[in-house]
Amino acid sequence: MSREYWDSEIERKMVRKFDFRILPLILILYTLSVIDRINLGNARLFDLEKDLNLKPGQFGWCLSVFYFGYIFFEIPSNNLLKRATPSRWISRIMISWGIMSCCAAAVKNFAGLMSIRFFLGVAEAGFFPGVIYYFSFWYTRKEQATRIGILFAVSLLASGFSGILAYAISHMHDVLGLKAWQWIFLIEGIPSIFFGIVTFFALPDFPETVKWLTSEERAIATKRLELEGTVAKDTKFDRSQFLDSFTDINVLLFLVLYFTVLTPSVTLAMLLPTIIASLGFSDVNAQLLTTPPYIVAFFSTILITYHSDRVMQRGIHIIVCATGCIIGFVLLMVLEGVWVLYGCLVFISLCLYVCMPLCFAWISNNIRGSTKVATSTALISSFGNIGGAVGGQFFRAKEAPRYISSHIIFICLLSLSVITSVILRIRFKRENSRAFQGREEFPKFPEISEYSPAQQKKIL
């Protein structure tokens, strides 16, 4: 069966089923993961450092240690997702991190907070690359950037909402004898446990196994992915694909690209309340002012990723957005005025956060073989999250309020992302040219249709 042998209207309705049956639950889960990841930044403004007797620099390490556990367990987690089935494995991840988040409310000192943050990273490891991998079970290359973009966009709204939620929770100080920061961890952790249980029963695993598709739709869902060289349900672990993930030049370039866009993105998300407060706003108002940058980023992410799918281009969008971020960070260093600087933060948010979904869509589009997709996605995410580990060391109090050195580092990283994107575009263009002139073939893997590799161009 090839595309000309099935009704495009049936395929369109089938994809709509995917959107209504899968996306809402995944969006809720990812929203909870974002809130749980950044709630430490909100808790900081409600005397957490004072109550735990943290010394200068220790809070930054509490932010960073999350990524130590996260990084080391991403690759095994993503490969286990294949065997355990998505509903079981993602459910396990959700329940584990919800428990860890709630436990953070009970910490008494620096050592306790460090331990909880480390195990929170271990618990959450594999969730994000697992979701990207899971999307490849259902959506074609042309459909993925928009869905990944929606995922990120909703997470941005969640980040903005977390500031409003933290503001509301601040009024619960001393309720039941608990501090405001303790309530933040509890109220934002319990829903993760609940939805982890829901996920076990509600998340569909593969198109072949769901009952809400007709037999014709199941056949189309499976075949259209085979024609693109995407994952199949029953593929087993392939050692050669696993090893190839660590030697493929394109994968290594994606490592660099994702690191350079994730580091400023995660750092800004973690420390935005602190950065805004340093401009001269009160701690409470700083929480509220974290919302507008995320609302702007929400709309830009949806629009830009949608356009990326329409024109089937990834690299040029990353180049333009990263360049906009560079301009924004330069303006932060040279302009004056509280509201002008706040406007620069909003502009940076407009350009910055969309780079991550574009990057992961590009990765997912141009890597072949189910084991290689799972391993490469987790490997790239793991390496990129080193940026999260070092992010806690930026924007130190002694740099406030201009944070010149942190801005310069981000300008350098984003400049490298532009260079890396240009190199990847050149490489993919050359690979397409060689392959379609018969001088080189795309790699073939057992689970992929023998015709699909040579028919599919690498997306630029």
Coordinates of N, CA and C in Angstrom, one line a residue, residues 3-174:
R3 N 0.8 5.8 -0.8 CA -0.1 6.9 -0.5 C -1.3 7.0 -1.5
E4 N -1.0 6.7 -2.8 CA -2.0 6.9 -3.8 C -3.1 5.8 -3.7
Y5 N -2.9 4.8 -2.8 CA -3.9 3.8 -2.7 C -4.8 3.9 -1.5
W6 N -4.7 5.0 -0.8 CA -5.7 5.2 0.3 C -6.3 6.6 0.2
D7 N -7.4 6.8 0.8 CA -8.2 8.0 0.7 C -7.6 9.0 1.6
S8 N -7.2 10.2 1.1 CA -6.6 11.2 1.9 C -7.5 11.8 2.9
E9 N -8.8 11.7 2.6 CA -9.8 12.2 3.6 C -9.9 11.3 4.8
I10 N -9.8 10.0 4.6 CA -9.7 9.0 5.7 C -8.5 9.3 6.6
E11 N -7.3 9.6 5.9 CA -6.1 9.8 6.6 C -6.2 11.1 7.4
R12 N -6.8 12.1 6.8 CA -7.0 13.4 7.6 C -7.8 13.2 8.8
K13 N -8.9 12.5 8.7 CA -9.8 12.2 9.9 C -9.1 11.4 10.9
M14 N -8.2 10.5 10.4 CA -7.5 9.6 11.3 C -6.5 10.4 12.2
V15 N -5.8 11.4 11.5 CA -4.9 12.2 12.2 C -5.6 13.1 13.2
R16 N -6.8 13.6 12.9 CA -7.6 14.3 13.8 C -7.9 13.5 15.1
K17 N -8.2 12.2 14.8 CA -8.4 11.3 16.0 C -7.2 11.2 16.9
F18 N -6.0 11.2 16.3 CA -4.8 11.2 17.0 C -4.7 12.4 17.9
D19 N -5.0 13.6 17.2 CA -4.9 14.9 17.9 C -5.8 14.9 19.1
F20 N -7.0 14.4 19.0 CA -8.0 14.5 20.1 C -7.9 13.4 21.1
R21 N -7.3 12.3 20.7 CA -7.2 11.2 21.7 C -5.8 11.2 22.4
I22 N -4.8 11.7 21.8 CA -3.4 11.6 22.3 C -2.9 12.9 22.9
L23 N -3.0 14.0 22.0 CA -2.4 15.2 22.4 C -2.9 15.8 23.7
P24 N -4.2 15.8 24.0 CA -4.6 16.5 25.3 C -3.9 15.9 26.5
L25 N -3.9 14.5 26.6 CA -3.2 13.9 27.8 C -1.8 14.2 27.8
I26 N -1.1 14.1 26.7 CA 0.3 14.4 26.6 C 0.6 15.9 27.0
L27 N -0.2 16.8 26.6 CA -0.1 18.2 26.9 C -0.2 18.4 28.4
I28 N -1.1 17.7 29.1 CA -1.3 17.8 30.5 C 0.0 17.3 31.2
L29 N 0.4 16.1 30.8 CA 1.6 15.5 31.4 C 2.8 16.4 31.3
Y30 N 3.0 17.0 30.1 CA 4.2 17.8 29.9 C 4.1 19.1 30.6
T31 N 2.9 19.6 30.7 CA 2.7 20.8 31.6 C 3.1 20.6 33.0
L32 N 2.7 19.4 33.5 CA 3.0 19.1 34.9 C 4.5 18.9 35.1
S33 N 5.2 18.4 34.1 CA 6.6 18.2 34.2 C 7.4 19.5 34.2
V34 N 6.9 20.4 33.4 CA 7.5 21.8 33.4 C 7.3 22.5 34.7
I35 N 6.1 22.4 35.2 CA 5.8 23.1 36.5 C 6.7 22.5 37.6
D36 N 6.8 21.1 37.7 CA 7.6 20.5 38.7 C 9.1 20.8 38.5
R37 N 9.5 21.0 37.3 CA 10.9 21.3 37.1 C 11.3 22.7 37.5
I38 N 10.4 23.7 37.3 CA 10.8 25.1 37.6 C 10.3 25.6 38.9
N39 N 9.5 24.8 39.6 CA 8.9 25.3 40.9 C 9.9 25.7 41.9
L40 N 11.1 25.2 41.8 CA 12.2 25.6 42.8 C 12.5 27.1 42.6
G41 N 12.4 27.6 41.4 CA 12.7 29.1 41.2 C 11.6 29.9 41.8
N42 N 10.3 29.4 41.8 CA 9.2 30.1 42.4 C 9.3 30.1 43.9
A43 N 9.7 28.9 44.4 CA 9.8 28.7 45.9 C 10.9 29.6 46.5
R44 N 11.9 29.9 45.7 CA 13.0 30.7 46.2 C 12.6 32.0 46.7
L45 N 11.6 32.6 46.0 CA 11.1 33.9 46.4 C 10.3 34.0 47.7
F46 N 10.0 32.8 48.3 CA 9.2 32.7 49.5 C 10.0 32.1 50.6
D47 N 11.3 32.6 50.8 CA 12.1 32.3 52.0 C 12.6 30.9 52.1
L48 N 12.7 30.2 50.9 CA 13.2 28.8 51.0 C 14.7 28.9 51.4
E49 N 15.5 29.8 50.8 CA 16.9 29.8 51.2 C 17.1 30.2 52.6
K50 N 16.3 31.1 53.2 CA 16.4 31.4 54.6 C 16.0 30.3 55.5
D51 N 14.9 29.6 55.2 CA 14.4 28.5 56.0 C 15.4 27.3 56.0
L52 N 16.1 27.1 54.9 CA 17.0 25.9 54.8 C 18.4 26.4 55.1
N53 N 18.6 27.6 55.5 CA 20.0 28.1 55.8 C 21.0 27.9 54.7
L54 N 20.5 28.2 53.5 CA 21.4 28.0 52.3 C 22.5 29.1 52.3
K55 N 23.7 28.7 51.9 CA 24.8 29.7 51.8 C 24.8 30.2 50.4
P56 N 25.5 31.3 50.1 CA 25.7 31.8 48.7 C 26.2 30.7 47.8
G57 N 25.5 30.5 46.7 CA 25.9 29.5 45.7 C 25.3 28.2 45.8
Q58 N 24.7 27.9 47.0 CA 24.1 26.5 47.2 C 22.8 26.4 46.4
F59 N 22.0 27.5 46.3 CA 20.8 27.4 45.5 C 21.1 27.0 44.1
G60 N 22.1 27.6 43.5 CA 22.5 27.2 42.1 C 22.8 25.7 42.0
W61 N 23.5 25.1 42.9 CA 23.7 23.7 42.9 C 22.5 22.9 43.0
C62 N 21.5 23.4 43.8 CA 20.2 22.6 43.9 C 19.5 22.6 42.5
L63 N 19.6 23.7 41.8 CA 19.1 23.7 40.4 C 19.8 22.8 39.5
S64 N 21.1 22.8 39.6 CA 22.0 22.0 38.7 C 21.9 20.5 38.9
V65 N 21.8 20.1 40.2 CA 21.9 18.6 40.5 C 20.8 17.9 39.9
F66 N 19.6 18.5 39.7 CA 18.5 17.9 39.0 C 19.0 17.2 37.7
Y67 N 19.8 17.9 36.9 CA 20.2 17.5 35.6 C 21.2 16.4 35.7
F68 N 22.0 16.2 36.8 CA 22.9 15.1 36.9 C 22.2 13.8 36.8
G69 N 21.1 13.6 37.6 CA 20.3 12.4 37.5 C 19.6 12.3 36.2
Y70 N 19.1 13.4 35.7 CA 18.3 13.4 34.5 C 19.1 12.9 33.3
I71 N 20.4 13.4 33.2 CA 21.2 13.1 32.1 C 21.6 11.7 32.0
F72 N 22.0 11.1 33.1 CA 22.6 9.7 33.1 C 21.5 8.7 32.8
F73 N 20.2 9.0 33.1 CA 19.2 7.9 33.0 C 18.3 8.1 31.7
E74 N 18.6 9.1 30.9 CA 17.7 9.3 29.7 C 17.8 8.2 28.7
I75 N 19.0 7.8 28.3 CA 19.2 6.8 27.3 C 18.6 5.5 27.7
P76 N 18.9 4.9 28.9 CA 18.3 3.6 29.2 C 16.7 3.8 29.3
S77 N 16.3 4.9 29.8 CA 14.8 5.1 29.9 C 14.1 5.1 28.6
N78 N 14.7 5.8 27.6 CA 14.1 5.8 26.3 C 14.1 4.5 25.6
N79 N 15.1 3.7 25.8 CA 15.1 2.4 25.2 C 14.2 1.4 25.9
L80 N 14.0 1.6 27.2 CA 13.0 0.8 28.0 C 11.6 1.1 27.6
L81 N 11.3 2.3 27.1 CA 10.0 2.7 26.7 C 9.5 1.7 25.7
K82 N 10.3 1.3 24.8 CA 9.9 0.4 23.7 C 9.4 -0.9 24.3
R83 N 10.1 -1.4 25.3 CA 9.8 -2.8 25.8 C 8.6 -2.7 26.8
A84 N 8.6 -1.7 27.6 CA 7.6 -1.7 28.7 C 6.3 -1.2 28.2
T85 N 6.2 -0.6 27.0 CA 5.1 0.1 26.4 C 4.9 1.5 27.0
P86 N 4.6 2.4 26.1 CA 4.5 3.8 26.5 C 3.6 4.1 27.7
S87 N 2.4 3.5 27.8 CA 1.5 3.7 28.9 C 2.1 3.4 30.2
R88 N 2.7 2.2 30.3 CA 3.3 1.8 31.5 C 4.5 2.6 31.9
W89 N 5.4 2.9 31.0 CA 6.7 3.6 31.3 C 6.5 5.0 31.6
I90 N 5.6 5.7 30.8 CA 5.4 7.1 31.1 C 4.6 7.3 32.4
S91 N 3.7 6.3 32.7 CA 3.0 6.3 34.0 C 4.0 6.2 35.1
R92 N 4.9 5.3 35.0 CA 5.9 5.1 36.1 C 6.7 6.4 36.3
I93 N 7.1 7.1 35.2 CA 7.9 8.3 35.3 C 7.0 9.4 36.0
M94 N 5.8 9.5 35.7 CA 4.9 10.5 36.3 C 4.7 10.3 37.8
I95 N 4.4 9.1 38.2 CA 4.2 8.8 39.6 C 5.4 9.1 40.4
S96 N 6.6 8.6 39.8 CA 7.9 8.8 40.5 C 8.2 10.2 40.8
W97 N 8.1 11.1 39.7 CA 8.5 12.5 40.0 C 7.4 13.2 40.8
G98 N 6.2 12.8 40.8 CA 5.2 13.4 41.6 C 5.5 13.2 43.1
I99 N 5.9 12.0 43.4 CA 6.3 11.6 44.8 C 7.5 12.4 45.2
M100 N 8.5 12.5 44.3 CA 9.7 13.3 44.7 C 9.4 14.8 44.9
S101 N 8.5 15.3 44.1 CA 8.2 16.7 44.2 C 7.5 17.0 45.6
C102 N 6.6 16.1 45.9 CA 5.9 16.2 47.3 C 6.9 16.1 48.4
C103 N 7.9 15.2 48.2 CA 8.9 15.0 49.3 C 9.8 16.3 49.5
A104 N 9.9 17.1 48.5 CA 10.7 18.3 48.6 C 10.1 19.3 49.7
A105 N 8.8 19.1 50.0 CA 8.2 20.0 51.0 C 8.7 19.6 52.4
A106 N 9.3 18.4 52.5 CA 9.7 18.0 53.9 C 11.2 18.2 54.1
V107 N 11.9 18.8 53.2 CA 13.4 19.0 53.4 C 13.7 20.0 54.5
K108 N 14.8 19.8 55.1 CA 15.1 20.7 56.3 C 16.4 21.5 56.0
N109 N 17.2 21.0 55.0 CA 18.6 21.6 54.9 C 19.0 21.5 53.4
F110 N 20.2 22.0 53.2 CA 20.8 21.9 51.8 C 21.0 20.5 51.3
A111 N 21.5 19.6 52.2 CA 21.7 18.2 51.8 C 20.4 17.5 51.4
G112 N 19.3 17.8 52.2 CA 18.0 17.2 51.8 C 17.5 17.7 50.5
L113 N 17.6 19.0 50.2 CA 17.1 19.5 49.0 C 18.0 19.0 47.8
M114 N 19.3 18.9 48.0 CA 20.1 18.4 46.9 C 19.7 16.9 46.6
S115 N 19.5 16.1 47.6 CA 19.1 14.7 47.4 C 17.8 14.6 46.7
I116 N 16.8 15.4 47.1 CA 15.5 15.3 46.4 C 15.6 15.8 45.0
R117 N 16.3 16.8 44.7 CA 16.5 17.3 43.4 C 17.2 16.3 42.5
F118 N 18.2 15.6 43.0 CA 18.8 14.6 42.2 C 17.9 13.5 41.8
F119 N 17.1 13.0 42.8 CA 16.2 11.9 42.5 C 15.0 12.3 41.7
L120 N 14.7 13.6 41.8 CA 13.6 14.1 40.9 C 14.1 14.0 39.5
G121 N 15.4 14.3 39.2 CA 16.0 14.2 37.9 C 16.0 12.8 37.4
V122 N 16.3 11.8 38.3 CA 16.3 10.4 38.0 C 14.9 10.0 37.6
A123 N 13.9 10.4 38.4 CA 12.5 10.0 38.2 C 12.0 10.6 36.8
E124 N 12.4 11.8 36.5 CA 11.8 12.4 35.3 C 12.6 12.1 34.1
A125 N 13.8 11.5 34.2 CA 14.6 11.1 33.1 C 13.9 10.3 32.0
G126 N 14.0 10.7 30.8 CA 13.4 10.0 29.7 C 12.0 10.5 29.3
F127 N 11.4 11.3 30.1 CA 10.0 11.8 29.8 C 10.0 12.6 28.5
F128 N 10.8 13.6 28.4 CA 10.7 14.5 27.2 C 11.1 13.7 26.0
P129 N 12.3 13.1 25.9 CA 12.7 12.4 24.7 C 11.7 11.2 24.5
G130 N 11.1 10.6 25.5 CA 10.2 9.6 25.4 C 8.9 10.1 24.7
V131 N 8.5 11.3 25.0 CA 7.3 11.8 24.3 C 7.6 12.1 22.9
I132 N 8.8 12.7 22.6 CA 9.1 12.9 21.2 C 9.2 11.6 20.4
Y133 N 9.8 10.6 21.0 CA 9.8 9.2 20.4 C 8.4 8.7 20.2
Y134 N 7.6 8.9 21.2 CA 6.2 8.4 21.2 C 5.4 9.0 20.0
F135 N 5.6 10.3 19.8 CA 5.0 11.0 18.6 C 5.3 10.3 17.3
S136 N 6.6 9.8 17.2 CA 7.0 9.2 15.9 C 6.2 7.9 15.7
F137 N 5.5 7.3 16.7 CA 4.7 6.1 16.5 C 3.4 6.5 15.8
W138 N 3.0 7.8 15.8 CA 1.7 8.2 15.3 C 1.8 9.2 14.1
Y139 N 2.7 10.1 14.2 CA 2.7 11.2 13.2 C 3.9 11.1 12.2
T140 N 3.6 11.6 11.0 CA 4.6 11.6 9.9 C 5.6 12.8 10.1
R141 N 6.6 12.9 9.3 CA 7.6 13.9 9.5 C 6.9 15.3 9.3
K142 N 6.0 15.4 8.3 CA 5.4 16.6 8.0 C 4.4 17.1 9.1
E143 N 4.0 16.2 10.0 CA 3.1 16.5 11.0 C 3.7 16.8 12.4
Q144 N 5.0 16.4 12.5 CA 5.6 16.4 13.8 C 5.9 17.8 14.4
A145 N 6.5 18.7 13.6 CA 6.9 20.0 14.2 C 5.8 20.7 14.8
T146 N 4.6 20.7 14.1 CA 3.4 21.4 14.7 C 3.0 20.8 16.0
R147 N 3.0 19.5 16.1 CA 2.6 18.9 17.4 C 3.7 19.1 18.5
I148 N 4.9 19.0 18.1 CA 6.0 19.3 19.1 C 5.9 20.7 19.5
G149 N 5.6 21.6 18.5 CA 5.5 23.0 18.8 C 4.3 23.3 19.8
I150 N 3.2 22.6 19.6 CA 2.1 22.8 20.5 C 2.5 22.3 21.9
L151 N 3.2 21.2 21.9 CA 3.7 20.7 23.2 C 4.5 21.8 24.0
F152 N 5.5 22.3 23.3 CA 6.3 23.4 23.9 C 5.5 24.6 24.2
A153 N 4.6 25.0 23.3 CA 3.8 26.2 23.5 C 3.0 26.1 24.8
V154 N 2.3 25.0 25.0 CA 1.5 24.8 26.2 C 2.4 24.8 27.4
S155 N 3.6 24.2 27.3 CA 4.5 24.2 28.4 C 4.9 25.6 28.8
L156 N 5.0 26.5 27.8 CA 5.3 27.9 28.0 C 4.2 28.6 28.8
L157 N 3.0 28.3 28.4 CA 1.8 28.8 29.2 C 1.9 28.3 30.6
A158 N 2.3 27.0 30.8 CA 2.4 26.4 32.1 C 3.4 27.1 32.9
S159 N 4.5 27.5 32.2 CA 5.6 28.3 32.9 C 5.1 29.6 33.4
G160 N 4.3 30.3 32.6 CA 3.7 31.5 33.0 C 2.7 31.3 34.1
F161 N 1.9 30.3 33.9 CA 0.8 30.0 34.9 C 1.5 29.6 36.3
S162 N 2.7 29.0 36.3 CA 3.3 28.7 37.5 C 3.6 29.9 38.4
G163 N 3.9 31.0 37.7 CA 4.1 32.2 38.4 C 2.9 32.7 39.1
I164 N 1.7 32.7 38.4 CA 0.4 33.1 38.9 C 0.1 32.1 40.1
L165 N 0.3 30.8 39.8 CA -0.1 29.8 40.8 C 0.8 30.0 42.1
A166 N 2.1 30.3 41.9 CA 2.9 30.5 43.1 C 2.5 31.8 43.8
Y167 N 2.0 32.8 43.1 CA 1.5 34.0 43.7 C 0.3 33.7 44.6
A168 N -0.6 32.8 44.0 CA -1.8 32.5 44.8 C -1.4 31.6 46.0
I169 N -0.5 30.7 45.8 CA -0.1 29.8 46.9 C 0.6 30.6 48.0
S170 N 1.2 31.7 47.7 CA 1.9 32.5 48.7 C 1.0 33.0 49.8
H171 N -0.3 33.0 49.5 CA -1.3 33.4 50.5 C -1.6 32.3 51.4
M172 N -1.1 31.1 51.2 CA -1.3 30.0 52.1 C -0.2 29.8 53.1
H173 N 0.6 30.8 53.2 CA 1.7 30.8 54.2 C 1.1 30.5 55.6
D174 N 1.7 29.5 56.3 CA 1.3 29.1 57.6 C 0.0 28.4 57.7

